[in-house]
PDB file of C-alpha atoms and ligand atoms in Angstrom:
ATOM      1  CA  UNK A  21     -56.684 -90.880  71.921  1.00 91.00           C
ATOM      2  CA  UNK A  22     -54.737 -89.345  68.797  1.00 96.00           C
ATOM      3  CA  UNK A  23     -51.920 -87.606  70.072  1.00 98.00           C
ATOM      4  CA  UNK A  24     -51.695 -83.642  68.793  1.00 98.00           C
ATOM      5  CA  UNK A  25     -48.075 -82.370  67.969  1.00 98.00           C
ATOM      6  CA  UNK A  26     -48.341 -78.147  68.259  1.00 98.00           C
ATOM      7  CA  UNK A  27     -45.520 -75.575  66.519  1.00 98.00           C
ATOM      8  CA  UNK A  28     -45.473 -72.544  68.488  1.00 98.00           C
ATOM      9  CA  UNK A  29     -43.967 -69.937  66.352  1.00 98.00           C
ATOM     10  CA  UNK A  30     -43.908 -67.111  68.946  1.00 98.00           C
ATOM     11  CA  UNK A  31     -42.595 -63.554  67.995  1.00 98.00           C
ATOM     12  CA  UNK A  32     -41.529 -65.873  64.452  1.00 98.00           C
ATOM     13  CA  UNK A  33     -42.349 -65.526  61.336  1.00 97.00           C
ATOM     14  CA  UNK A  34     -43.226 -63.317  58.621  1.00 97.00           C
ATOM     15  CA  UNK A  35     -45.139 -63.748  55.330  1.00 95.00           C
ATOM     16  CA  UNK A  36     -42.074 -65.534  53.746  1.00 92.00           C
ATOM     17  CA  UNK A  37     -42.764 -68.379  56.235  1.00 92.00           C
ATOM     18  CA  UNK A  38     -45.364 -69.905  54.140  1.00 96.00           C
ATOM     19  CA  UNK A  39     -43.060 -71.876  52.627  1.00 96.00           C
ATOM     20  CA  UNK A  40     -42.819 -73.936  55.774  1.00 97.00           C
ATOM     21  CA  UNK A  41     -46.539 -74.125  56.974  1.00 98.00           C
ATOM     22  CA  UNK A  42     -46.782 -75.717  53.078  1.00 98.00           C
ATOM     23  CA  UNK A  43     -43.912 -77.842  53.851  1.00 97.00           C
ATOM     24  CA  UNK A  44     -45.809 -79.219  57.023  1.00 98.00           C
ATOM     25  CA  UNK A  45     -48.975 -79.611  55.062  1.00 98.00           C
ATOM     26  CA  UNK A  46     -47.255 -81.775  52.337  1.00 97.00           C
ATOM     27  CA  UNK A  47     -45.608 -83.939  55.024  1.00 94.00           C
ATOM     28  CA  UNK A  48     -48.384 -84.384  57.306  1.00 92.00           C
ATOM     29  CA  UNK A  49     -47.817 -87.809  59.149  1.00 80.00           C
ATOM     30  CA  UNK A  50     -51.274 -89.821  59.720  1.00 83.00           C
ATOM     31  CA  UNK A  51     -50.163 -90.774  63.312  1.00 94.00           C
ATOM     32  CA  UNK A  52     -50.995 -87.694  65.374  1.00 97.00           C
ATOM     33  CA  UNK A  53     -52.820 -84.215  64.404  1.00 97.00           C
ATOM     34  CA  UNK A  54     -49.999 -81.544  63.428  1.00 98.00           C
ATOM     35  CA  UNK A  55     -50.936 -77.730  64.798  1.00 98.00           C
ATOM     36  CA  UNK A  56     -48.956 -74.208  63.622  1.00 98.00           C
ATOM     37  CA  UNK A  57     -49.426 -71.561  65.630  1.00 98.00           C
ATOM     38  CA  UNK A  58     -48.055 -68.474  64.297  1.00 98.00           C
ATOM     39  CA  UNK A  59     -47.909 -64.830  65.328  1.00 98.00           C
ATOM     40  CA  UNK A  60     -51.083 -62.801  65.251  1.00 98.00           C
ATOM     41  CA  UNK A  61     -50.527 -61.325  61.821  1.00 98.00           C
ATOM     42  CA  UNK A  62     -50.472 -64.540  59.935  1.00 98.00           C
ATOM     43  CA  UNK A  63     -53.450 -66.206  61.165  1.00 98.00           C
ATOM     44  CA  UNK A  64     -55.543 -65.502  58.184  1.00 98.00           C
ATOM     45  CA  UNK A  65     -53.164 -66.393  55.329  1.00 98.00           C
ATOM     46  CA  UNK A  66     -51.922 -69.736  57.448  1.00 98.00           C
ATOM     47  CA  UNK A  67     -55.738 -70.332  57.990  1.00 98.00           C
ATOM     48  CA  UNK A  68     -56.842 -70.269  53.910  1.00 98.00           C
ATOM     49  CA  UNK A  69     -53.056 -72.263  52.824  1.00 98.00           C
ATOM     50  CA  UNK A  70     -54.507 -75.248  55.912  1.00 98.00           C
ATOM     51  CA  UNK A  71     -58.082 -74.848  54.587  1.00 97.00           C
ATOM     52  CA  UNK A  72     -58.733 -78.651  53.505  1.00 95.00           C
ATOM     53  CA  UNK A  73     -55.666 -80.092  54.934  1.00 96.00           C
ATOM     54  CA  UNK A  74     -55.300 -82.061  58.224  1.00 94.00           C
ATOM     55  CA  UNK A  75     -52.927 -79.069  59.787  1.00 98.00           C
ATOM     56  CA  UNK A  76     -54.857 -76.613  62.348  1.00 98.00           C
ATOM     57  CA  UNK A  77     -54.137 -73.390  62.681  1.00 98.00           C
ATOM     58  CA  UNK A  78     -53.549 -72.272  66.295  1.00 98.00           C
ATOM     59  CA  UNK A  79     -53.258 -68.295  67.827  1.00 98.00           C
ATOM     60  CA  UNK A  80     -50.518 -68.256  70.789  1.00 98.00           C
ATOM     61  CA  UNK A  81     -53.284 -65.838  72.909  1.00 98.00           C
ATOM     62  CA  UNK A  82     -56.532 -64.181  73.399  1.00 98.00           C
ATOM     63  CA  UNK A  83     -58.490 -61.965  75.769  1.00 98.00           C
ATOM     64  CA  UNK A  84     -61.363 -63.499  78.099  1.00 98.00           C
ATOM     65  CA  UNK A  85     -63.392 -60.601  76.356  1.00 98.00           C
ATOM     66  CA  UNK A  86     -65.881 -61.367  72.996  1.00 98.00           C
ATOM     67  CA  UNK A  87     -65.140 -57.365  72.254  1.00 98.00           C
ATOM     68  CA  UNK A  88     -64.466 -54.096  73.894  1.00 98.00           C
ATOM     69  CA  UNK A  89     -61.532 -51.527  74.817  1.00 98.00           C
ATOM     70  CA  UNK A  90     -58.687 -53.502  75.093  1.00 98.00           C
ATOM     71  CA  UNK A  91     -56.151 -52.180  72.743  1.00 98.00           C
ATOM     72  CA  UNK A  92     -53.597 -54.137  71.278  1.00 97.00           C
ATOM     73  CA  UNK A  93     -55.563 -57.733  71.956  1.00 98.00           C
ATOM     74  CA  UNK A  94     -57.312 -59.941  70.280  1.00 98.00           C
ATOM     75  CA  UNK A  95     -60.755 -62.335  71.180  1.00 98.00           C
ATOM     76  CA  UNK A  96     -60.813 -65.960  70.536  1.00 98.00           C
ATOM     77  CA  UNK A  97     -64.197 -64.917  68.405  1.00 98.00           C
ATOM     78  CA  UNK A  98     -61.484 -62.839  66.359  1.00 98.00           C
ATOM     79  CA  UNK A  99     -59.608 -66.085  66.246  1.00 98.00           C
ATOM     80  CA  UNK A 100     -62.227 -68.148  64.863  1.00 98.00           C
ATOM     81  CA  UNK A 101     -63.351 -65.506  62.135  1.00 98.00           C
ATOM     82  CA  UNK A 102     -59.597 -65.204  60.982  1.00 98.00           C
ATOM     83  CA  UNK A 103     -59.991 -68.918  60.141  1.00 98.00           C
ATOM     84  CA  UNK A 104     -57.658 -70.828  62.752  1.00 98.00           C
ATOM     85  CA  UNK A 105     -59.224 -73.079  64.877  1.00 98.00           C
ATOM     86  CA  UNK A 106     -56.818 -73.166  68.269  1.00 99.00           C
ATOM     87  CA  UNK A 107     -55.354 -70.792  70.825  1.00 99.00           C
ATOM     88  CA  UNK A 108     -52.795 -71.374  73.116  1.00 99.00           C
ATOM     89  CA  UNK A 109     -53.623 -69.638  76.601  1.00 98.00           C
ATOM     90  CA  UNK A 110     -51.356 -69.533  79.538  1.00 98.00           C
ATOM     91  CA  UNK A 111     -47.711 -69.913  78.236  1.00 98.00           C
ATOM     92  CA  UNK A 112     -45.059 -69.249  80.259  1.00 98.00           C
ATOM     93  CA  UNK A 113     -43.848 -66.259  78.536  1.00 98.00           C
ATOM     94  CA  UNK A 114     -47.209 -64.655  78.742  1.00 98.00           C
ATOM     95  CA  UNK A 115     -47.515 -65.507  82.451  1.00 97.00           C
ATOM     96  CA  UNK A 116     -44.249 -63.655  83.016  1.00 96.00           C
ATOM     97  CA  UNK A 117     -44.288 -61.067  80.713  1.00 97.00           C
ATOM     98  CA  UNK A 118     -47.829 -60.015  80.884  1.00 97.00           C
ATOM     99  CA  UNK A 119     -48.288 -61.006  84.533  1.00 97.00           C
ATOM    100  CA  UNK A 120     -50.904 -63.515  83.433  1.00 98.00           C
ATOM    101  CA  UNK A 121     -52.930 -64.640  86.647  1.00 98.00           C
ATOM    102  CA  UNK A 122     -54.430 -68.095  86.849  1.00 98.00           C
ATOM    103  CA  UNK A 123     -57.964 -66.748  87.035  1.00 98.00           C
ATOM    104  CA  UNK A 124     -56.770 -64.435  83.736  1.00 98.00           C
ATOM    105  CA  UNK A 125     -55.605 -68.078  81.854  1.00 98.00           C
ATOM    106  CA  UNK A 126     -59.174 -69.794  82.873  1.00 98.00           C
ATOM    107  CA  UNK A 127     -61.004 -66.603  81.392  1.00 98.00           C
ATOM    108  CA  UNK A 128     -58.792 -66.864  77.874  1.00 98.00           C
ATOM    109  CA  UNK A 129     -59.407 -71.239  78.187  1.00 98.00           C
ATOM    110  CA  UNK A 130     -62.901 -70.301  78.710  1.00 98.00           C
ATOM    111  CA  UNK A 131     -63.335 -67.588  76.179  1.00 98.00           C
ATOM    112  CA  UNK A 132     -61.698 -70.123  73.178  1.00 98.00           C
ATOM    113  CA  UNK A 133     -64.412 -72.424  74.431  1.00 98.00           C
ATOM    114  CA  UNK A 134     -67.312 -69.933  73.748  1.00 98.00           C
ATOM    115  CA  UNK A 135     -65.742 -69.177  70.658  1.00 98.00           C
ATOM    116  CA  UNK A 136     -65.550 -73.396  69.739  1.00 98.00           C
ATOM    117  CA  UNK A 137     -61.315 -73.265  69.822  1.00 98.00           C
ATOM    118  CA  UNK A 138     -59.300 -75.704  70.691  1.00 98.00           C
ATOM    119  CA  UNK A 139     -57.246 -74.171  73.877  1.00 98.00           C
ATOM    120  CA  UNK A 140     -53.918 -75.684  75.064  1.00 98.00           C
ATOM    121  CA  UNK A 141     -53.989 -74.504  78.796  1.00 98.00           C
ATOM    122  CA  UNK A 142     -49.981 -74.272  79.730  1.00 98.00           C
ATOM    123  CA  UNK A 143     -48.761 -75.291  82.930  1.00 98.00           C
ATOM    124  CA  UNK A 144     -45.493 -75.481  84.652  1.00 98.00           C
ATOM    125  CA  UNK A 145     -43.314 -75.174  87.519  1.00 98.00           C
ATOM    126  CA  UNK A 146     -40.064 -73.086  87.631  1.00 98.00           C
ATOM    127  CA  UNK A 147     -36.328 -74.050  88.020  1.00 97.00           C
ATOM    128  CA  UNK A 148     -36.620 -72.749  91.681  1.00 98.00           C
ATOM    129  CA  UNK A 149     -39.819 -74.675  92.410  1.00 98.00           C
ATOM    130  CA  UNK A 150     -38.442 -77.686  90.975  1.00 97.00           C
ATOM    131  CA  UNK A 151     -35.121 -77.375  93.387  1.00 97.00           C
ATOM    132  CA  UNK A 152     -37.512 -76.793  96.213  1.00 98.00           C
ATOM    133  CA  UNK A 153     -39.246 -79.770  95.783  1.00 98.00           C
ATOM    134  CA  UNK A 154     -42.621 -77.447  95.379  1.00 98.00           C
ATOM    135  CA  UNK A 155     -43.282 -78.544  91.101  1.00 98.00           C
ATOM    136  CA  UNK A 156     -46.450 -81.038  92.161  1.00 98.00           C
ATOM    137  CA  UNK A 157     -47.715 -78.427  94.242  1.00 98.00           C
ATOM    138  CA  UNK A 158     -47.337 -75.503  91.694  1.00 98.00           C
ATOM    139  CA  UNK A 159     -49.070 -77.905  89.386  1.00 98.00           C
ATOM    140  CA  UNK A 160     -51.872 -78.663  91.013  1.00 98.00           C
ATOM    141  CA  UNK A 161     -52.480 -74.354  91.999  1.00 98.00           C
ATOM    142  CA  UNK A 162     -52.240 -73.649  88.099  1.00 98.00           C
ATOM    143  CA  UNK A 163     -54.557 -76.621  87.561  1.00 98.00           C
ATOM    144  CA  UNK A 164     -57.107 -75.144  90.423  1.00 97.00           C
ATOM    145  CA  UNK A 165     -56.757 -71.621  88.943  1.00 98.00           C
ATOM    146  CA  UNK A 166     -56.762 -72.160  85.350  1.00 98.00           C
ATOM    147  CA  UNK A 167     -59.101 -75.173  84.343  1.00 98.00           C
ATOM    148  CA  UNK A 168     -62.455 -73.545  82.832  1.00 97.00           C
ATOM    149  CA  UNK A 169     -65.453 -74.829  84.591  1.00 96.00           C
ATOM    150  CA  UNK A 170     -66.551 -77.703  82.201  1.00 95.00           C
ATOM    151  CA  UNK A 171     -64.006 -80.217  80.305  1.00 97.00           C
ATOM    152  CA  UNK A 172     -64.300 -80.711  76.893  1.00 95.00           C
ATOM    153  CA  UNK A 173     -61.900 -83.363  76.141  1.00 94.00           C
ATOM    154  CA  UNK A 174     -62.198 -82.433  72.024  1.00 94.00           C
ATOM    155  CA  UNK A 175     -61.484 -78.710  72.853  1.00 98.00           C
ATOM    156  CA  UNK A 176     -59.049 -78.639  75.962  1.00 98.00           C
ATOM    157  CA  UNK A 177     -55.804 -79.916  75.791  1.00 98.00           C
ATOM    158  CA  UNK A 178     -52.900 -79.435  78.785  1.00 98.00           C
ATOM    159  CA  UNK A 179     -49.359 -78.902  78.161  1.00 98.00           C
ATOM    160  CA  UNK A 180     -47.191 -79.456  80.139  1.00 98.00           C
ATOM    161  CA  UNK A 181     -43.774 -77.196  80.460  1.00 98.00           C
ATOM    162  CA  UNK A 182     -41.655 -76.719  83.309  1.00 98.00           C
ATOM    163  CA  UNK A 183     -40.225 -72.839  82.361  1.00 98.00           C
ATOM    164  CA  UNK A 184     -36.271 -73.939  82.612  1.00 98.00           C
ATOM    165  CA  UNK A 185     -36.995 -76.510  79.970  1.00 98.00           C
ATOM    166  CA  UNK A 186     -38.138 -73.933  77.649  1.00 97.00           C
ATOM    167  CA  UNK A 187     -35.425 -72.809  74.885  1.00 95.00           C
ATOM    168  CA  UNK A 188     -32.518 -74.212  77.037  1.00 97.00           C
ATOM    169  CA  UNK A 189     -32.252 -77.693  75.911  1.00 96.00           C
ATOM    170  CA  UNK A 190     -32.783 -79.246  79.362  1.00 96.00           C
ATOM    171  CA  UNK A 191     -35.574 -81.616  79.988  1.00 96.00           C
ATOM    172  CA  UNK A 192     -36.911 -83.461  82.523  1.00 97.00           C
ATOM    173  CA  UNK A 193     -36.112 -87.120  83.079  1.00 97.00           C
ATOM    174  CA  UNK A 194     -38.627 -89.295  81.691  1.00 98.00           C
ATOM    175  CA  UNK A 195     -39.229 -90.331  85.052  1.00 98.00           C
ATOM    176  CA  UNK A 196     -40.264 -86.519  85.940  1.00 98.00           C
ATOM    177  CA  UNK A 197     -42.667 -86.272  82.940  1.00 98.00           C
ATOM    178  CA  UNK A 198     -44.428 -89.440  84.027  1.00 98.00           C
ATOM    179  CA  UNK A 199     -44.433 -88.054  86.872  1.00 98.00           C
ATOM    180  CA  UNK A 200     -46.121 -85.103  86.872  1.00 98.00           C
ATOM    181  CA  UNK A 201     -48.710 -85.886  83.864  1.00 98.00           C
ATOM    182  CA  UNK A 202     -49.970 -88.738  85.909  1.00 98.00           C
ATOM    183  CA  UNK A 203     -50.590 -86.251  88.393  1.00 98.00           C
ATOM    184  CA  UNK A 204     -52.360 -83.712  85.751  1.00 98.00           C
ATOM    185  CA  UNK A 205     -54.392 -86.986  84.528  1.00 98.00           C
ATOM    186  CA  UNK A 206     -55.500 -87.928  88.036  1.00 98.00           C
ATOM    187  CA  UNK A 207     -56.519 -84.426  88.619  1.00 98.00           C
ATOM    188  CA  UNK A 208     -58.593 -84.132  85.546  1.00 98.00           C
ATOM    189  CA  UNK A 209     -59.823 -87.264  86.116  1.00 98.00           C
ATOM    190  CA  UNK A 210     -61.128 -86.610  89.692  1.00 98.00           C
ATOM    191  CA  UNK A 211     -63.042 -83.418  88.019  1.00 97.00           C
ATOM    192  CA  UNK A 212     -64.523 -85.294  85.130  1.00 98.00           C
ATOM    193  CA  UNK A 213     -63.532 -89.303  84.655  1.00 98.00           C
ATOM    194  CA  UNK A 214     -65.014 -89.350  81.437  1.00 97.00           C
ATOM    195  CA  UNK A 215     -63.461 -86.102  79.767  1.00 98.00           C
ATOM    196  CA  UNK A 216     -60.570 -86.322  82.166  1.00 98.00           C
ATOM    197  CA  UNK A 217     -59.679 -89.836  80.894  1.00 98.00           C
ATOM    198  CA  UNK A 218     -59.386 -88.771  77.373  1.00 97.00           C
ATOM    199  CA  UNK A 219     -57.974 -85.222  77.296  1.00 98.00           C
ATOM    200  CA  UNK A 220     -54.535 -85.060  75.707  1.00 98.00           C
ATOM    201  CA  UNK A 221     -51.720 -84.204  77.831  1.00 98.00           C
ATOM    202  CA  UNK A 222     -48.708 -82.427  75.806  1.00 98.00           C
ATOM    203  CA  UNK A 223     -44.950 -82.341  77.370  1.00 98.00           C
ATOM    204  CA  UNK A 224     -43.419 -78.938  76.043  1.00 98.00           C
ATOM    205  CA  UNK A 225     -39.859 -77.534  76.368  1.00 98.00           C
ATOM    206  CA  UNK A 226     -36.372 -78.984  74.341  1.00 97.00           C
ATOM    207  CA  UNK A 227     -38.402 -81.253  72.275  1.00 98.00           C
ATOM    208  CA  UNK A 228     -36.502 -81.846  69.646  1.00 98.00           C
ATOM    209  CA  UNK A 229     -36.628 -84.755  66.572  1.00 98.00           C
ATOM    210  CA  UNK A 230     -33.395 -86.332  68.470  1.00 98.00           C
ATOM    211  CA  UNK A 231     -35.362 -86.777  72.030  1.00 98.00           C
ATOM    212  CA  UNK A 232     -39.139 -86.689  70.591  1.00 98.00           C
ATOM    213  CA  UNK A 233     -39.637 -90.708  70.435  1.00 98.00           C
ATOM    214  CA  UNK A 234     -38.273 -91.230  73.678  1.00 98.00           C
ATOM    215  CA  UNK A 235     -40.503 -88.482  75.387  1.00 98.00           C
ATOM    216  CA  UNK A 236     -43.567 -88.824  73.735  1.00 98.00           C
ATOM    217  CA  UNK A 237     -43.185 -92.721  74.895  1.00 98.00           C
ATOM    218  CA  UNK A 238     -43.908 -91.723  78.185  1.00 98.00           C
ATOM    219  CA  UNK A 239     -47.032 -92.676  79.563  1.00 98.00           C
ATOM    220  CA  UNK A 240     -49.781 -90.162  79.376  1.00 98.00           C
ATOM    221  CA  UNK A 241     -47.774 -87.976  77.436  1.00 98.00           C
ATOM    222  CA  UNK A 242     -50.379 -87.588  74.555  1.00 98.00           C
ATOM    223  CA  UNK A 243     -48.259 -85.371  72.189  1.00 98.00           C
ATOM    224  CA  UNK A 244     -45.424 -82.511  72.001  1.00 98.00           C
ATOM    225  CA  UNK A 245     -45.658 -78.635  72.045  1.00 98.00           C
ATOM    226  CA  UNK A 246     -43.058 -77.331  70.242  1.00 98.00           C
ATOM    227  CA  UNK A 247     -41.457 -73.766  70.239  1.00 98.00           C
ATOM    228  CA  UNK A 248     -37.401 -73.400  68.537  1.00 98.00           C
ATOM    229  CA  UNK A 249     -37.889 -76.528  66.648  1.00 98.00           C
ATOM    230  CA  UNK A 250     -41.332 -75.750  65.145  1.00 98.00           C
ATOM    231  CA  UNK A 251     -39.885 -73.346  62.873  1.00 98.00           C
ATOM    232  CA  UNK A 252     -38.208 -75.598  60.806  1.00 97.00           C
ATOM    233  CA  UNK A 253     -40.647 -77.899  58.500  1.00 98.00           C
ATOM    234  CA  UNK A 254     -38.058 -80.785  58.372  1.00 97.00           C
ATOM    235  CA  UNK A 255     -37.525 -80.505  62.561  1.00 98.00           C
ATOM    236  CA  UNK A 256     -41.541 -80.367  63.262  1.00 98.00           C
ATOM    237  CA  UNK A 257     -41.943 -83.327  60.773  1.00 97.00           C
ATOM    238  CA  UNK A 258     -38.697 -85.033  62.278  1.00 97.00           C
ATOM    239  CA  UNK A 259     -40.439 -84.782  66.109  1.00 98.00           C
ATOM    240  CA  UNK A 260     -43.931 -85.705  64.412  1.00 97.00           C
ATOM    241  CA  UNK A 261     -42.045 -88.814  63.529  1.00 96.00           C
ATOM    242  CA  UNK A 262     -42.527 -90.090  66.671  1.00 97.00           C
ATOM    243  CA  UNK A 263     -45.710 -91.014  66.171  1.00 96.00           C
ATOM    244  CA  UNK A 264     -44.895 -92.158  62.226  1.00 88.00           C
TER     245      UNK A 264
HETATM  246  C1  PEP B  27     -42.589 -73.412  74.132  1.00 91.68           C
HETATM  247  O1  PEP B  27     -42.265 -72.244  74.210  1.00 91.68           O
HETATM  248  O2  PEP B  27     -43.783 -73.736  74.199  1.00 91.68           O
HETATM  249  C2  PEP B  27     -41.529 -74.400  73.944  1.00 91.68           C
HETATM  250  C3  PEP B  27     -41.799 -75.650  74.237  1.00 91.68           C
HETATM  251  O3  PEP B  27     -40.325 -73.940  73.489  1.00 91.68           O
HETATM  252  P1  PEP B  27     -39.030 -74.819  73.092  1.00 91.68           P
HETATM  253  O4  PEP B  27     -39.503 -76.024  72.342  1.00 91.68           O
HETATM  254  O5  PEP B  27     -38.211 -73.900  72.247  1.00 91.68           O
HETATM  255  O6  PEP B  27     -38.363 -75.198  74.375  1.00 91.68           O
END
């Protein structure tokens, strides 16, 4: 399968930052599929400066919703009709600062499947499940919860990203990574063996171009998501590399 390397911008970025999504377009590797997902209010302009180009554009959310009263959000319908072609649904910061259920992540995974988005459904266990031995277990609850009803191995992606790895600059061992996405493989496996076989599995949190080839070396890791180190053309490209 071709792996997928995704930028999450986050609450990053303002028109200036075209400079780097044009950056990223000009040095596109051919190993893996590149992905910038930038706030909200850039989705259209990133969407018409990818148009052509091998980069997709990715939204970091959506509501389970096509339309309605729900001020403030946005549907993946929205998403596609702005241009980009990917949400992200589930991240950790969403699940903690939005109290973001698992049933509320499988409604977003399933709306950007309605809408014909690529989701990446996030998953990950905490630094206190981790120390309590309790990570495969929190794993396999998100997985239960959050999966939409059919796999579409094009269209769904998992990433994997235990929260204390995020913006801290720890990561796992590679042993842990292995780990746990052989665990989210044989789980998506037992649903589906055909889609489950070839979704791709992304590692997030501390990927950075220094540790990139050594992670994404790790079997059934099937690309990076990518949050601090995304904002930087020359870092993305440098963790892109990997796969160079
Ligand atoms: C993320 O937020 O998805 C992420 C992986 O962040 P960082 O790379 O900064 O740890």
């Amino acid at each position: 399968m071709r792996p997928l390397v995704a930028g999450n911008w986050k609450m990053n970025g303002l028109r200036s930052g075209e400079a780097e999504l044009r950056a990223v377009i000009a040095g596109a590797v051919t190993g893996c599929d590149l992905m910038v997902c930038p706030p909200a209010t850039l989705l259209v302009s990133f969407a018409a400066i990818a148009k052509g180009s091998s980069v997709v554009i990715g939204a970091q959310d959506c509501h389970g919703e096509r339309d309605g009263a729900h001020t403030g959000d946005i549907s993946a319908e929205m998403i596609a009709d702005a241009g980009a072609g990917a949400v992200i649904v589930g991240h950790s910061e969403r699940r903690a600062d939005h109290q973001e259920s698992d049933a509320d992540v499988k409604a977003k995974a399933s709306a950007a499947a309605r809408a014909g988005l690529i989701a990446i459904l996030c998953i990950g266990e905490t630094k206190e499940e981790r120390q309590a031995g309790a990570t495969i277990a929190r794993i396999g609850r998100q997985l239960d919860g959050s999966l939409p009803d059919r796999l579409d191995d094009a269209r769904l992606v998992i990433a994997y990203e235990p929260v204390w790895a995020i913006g801290t600059g720890l990561t796992p061992t590679t042993k842990d990574v292995a780990e746990v996405h052989a665990f989210i493989r044989e789980r998506l496996v037992a649903l589906d063996p055909k889609a489950g076989a070839s979704m791709r599995i992304l590692y997030g949190g501390s990927v950075k171009p220094a540790n990139a080839k050594e992670l994404m070396a790790v079997m059934n890791v099937n690309g990076a998501l990518v949050g601090g180190a995304s904002l930087k053309a020359a870092d993305f490209l440098g963790i892109a590399a990997a796969y160079s």
